[in-house]
Amino acid sequence: MKLFLKKYLKLKLKIQYYDYLYYTLNSSIISDYKYDQLCMMLKKLEKENKFEKKLKYTNYNFKKNNFSYLPEIEHKTPMLSLLSGSSIKDFLKYDKMLKKRFFIFNDIEYFCDLKIDGLAISLIYHNGILSHAVTRGNGYSGENVTINIMTISNIPIVLSSPEIPKILDVRGEIYIKKKDFLLLNKISSLHKKKNFSNPRNIASGSLRQKDPEIARKRKLQFIAYSCNFFNSSLNLEKHDKNLFLLKKWGFSICKIFSICKTIHDVIQFYQMVTKIRLDLNYEIDGIVIKVNSKILQKKIGYVEKAPKWAYALKFFSHSVETKVIGIHFSIGRTGLITPIAFLKPVFISGVLIKKVTLYNKKKILELKLHIGDIVKIYRAGDVIPKIEKVLLKKRSITVQKIIFPYYCNICHTKIVYLEQEGLMYCPAGFFCQAQNEKRLLHFVSKNGLYMPGLGLKIIKKLLKKGCVKTPDDFYKLNIQSFEKISGIGIILTKKILNSINSSKIVMLNKFIYALGIFLVGKVVSKNLANFFGSVRNFLNSNYTILCQIEGIGHNIATSIILFLKSKENLKIIYFLKKKLCISSFFSNSFYMKDFSKIWIYQKKFVLSGKFLTMSKEKICTIIEKYGGIVKSYISKNINFLIIGLKYGQKFKQAKSLKITILSEKEFFNNLLKKNVI
Ligand SMILES: [Zn+2]
């Protein structure tokens, strides 16, 4: 039976692939006769075995118009970047930090393998069949590149083993071999086309192609480096066991790896790799060191954008000497102050470097940097320039000590120092002009309140005319406010006002994120929304409560409390709370455990029309999450009809049956209340 299933799926995918070529790309690589034969074979197989219905998920539907090109898909678990360093010293510091922070008294067992220079990808298998492939994207969602992924010969499309989890998420790297890279560039030179600058660009470029034949010709390779199981009884305690399982299931894994019992083993592995690096047939830019124990990984957890239990130790790129001629303290959107060193301009691998970031106060103290010092500069991962070290022997007597600011040089608010992290920030929020512009832009951004059409240019103009100072001012704008601004006509004005108007329905996590509180990013905002469930609960929180929330420690809690302490900030939040419809539908909200108290519970709903806040499917999910029931037809048993734009006949039917009709806004306004209206 299994062999049979495999044969069937392969055939089906083949036909769908030809369909895609034919219907979407208007090209055909087999004769009509052969195509018809394949179709007949498929039909015969289907007739013999009535499992067609079970296999719905393999329908890629390549037919014209149905095929949506590269839509975004959310990752099952975020695909995060790695903490990294470029010297053994950096790694030793990391190891020490882990041991100290998590009270680990013995050596940590690390799993080390190569950091291949490619494109990270997530392959999702449902019941052992490749369902989709997604790029890393922003870490939370990426592009759907399934079609092109299917052209990569060493990615199995069907897995056959009794232990395959119901849902399997395989993470790995798409890369190209050095010789294929050189060959491709030779061919592009022959065709007088631009050369590819590095193998990673080829991988990402190929996966974005509309024509999968291009990806096929580029001979991409896949190497798996981790996996997640869902709905599975498999529970392996070590990372290496997971990888070996992947190998057993047919995935390629890195052949060069080491299970290191001590940090000396890690150093040895790193030194060995630096020696063989040039002889490998693919590009690498370092090694990846992972805590091998899954239990320990869980205990160590994540920082905002990276797993804390993994570390990328990158190779050094060559460095040059230059002089530091000045220091500037730049204020970012959240008030974070970043010291930047201005340099006597130098070239590193063809790029002119004039300044480098010094990250924070701690870094400056570590480097023992003075203005006028001669420093060694290198480009980490060949991208961001960094100061490697200060050449103390070359220090002249005229160097000046760096003086750290006590007050914000723009708004004169006292700067907050987080001594342990060496971070400093201006806590004035919307009242610091240096932050204002970027904060307002952040507020209206896609992950915030989302007001398309309102860009930096317009915000700058509104600020200049004094129409907008803080985010609440957006909701006070009218046609007259735009009349005094040059370059904004009536059509654009209406578009912007419309955009502002439709931003009024917003999810709580996006609202919190939009406030731009220092250290409160997307993940923390989600956790906060999840925990508090409403703006009111969030405002009533205190330091102790905040520290109980996942991912929130002393610094984040302090930053939130400082933000909420400011009367000006509170005034803005209260105004917005009144003006906006802020909803939260997280099922495990701390305050909303008992759904039976919510009006939605056990009520029957019908939806009609087009919805602005979110898709119909998502609204249905919310209703079902709170114990409501969604039906597709109006009958006398229905309790509520929710209508969007362009609703249909159902409105009339509901009216005649005296069913309560709710607009989209009414529904969201009352979402978490005990009784509706
Ligand atoms: Zn300031």
Coordinates of C-alpha atoms in Angstrom, one line a residue, residues 479 482-483 488-497:
I479 CA -9.6 67.8 5.5
F482 CA -4.3 69.1 5.1
E483 CA -5.2 72.3 3.3
I488 CA -1.0 67.0 -0.7
G489 CA -4.1 67.3 -2.9
I490 CA -7.6 66.4 -2.1
I491 CA -7.4 62.9 -3.4
L492 CA -4.4 62.0 -1.3
T493 CA -6.0 63.7 1.7
K494 CA -9.0 61.6 1.4
K495 CA -6.9 58.5 1.0
I496 CA -5.0 59.3 4.1
L497 CA -8.1 60.1 6.1

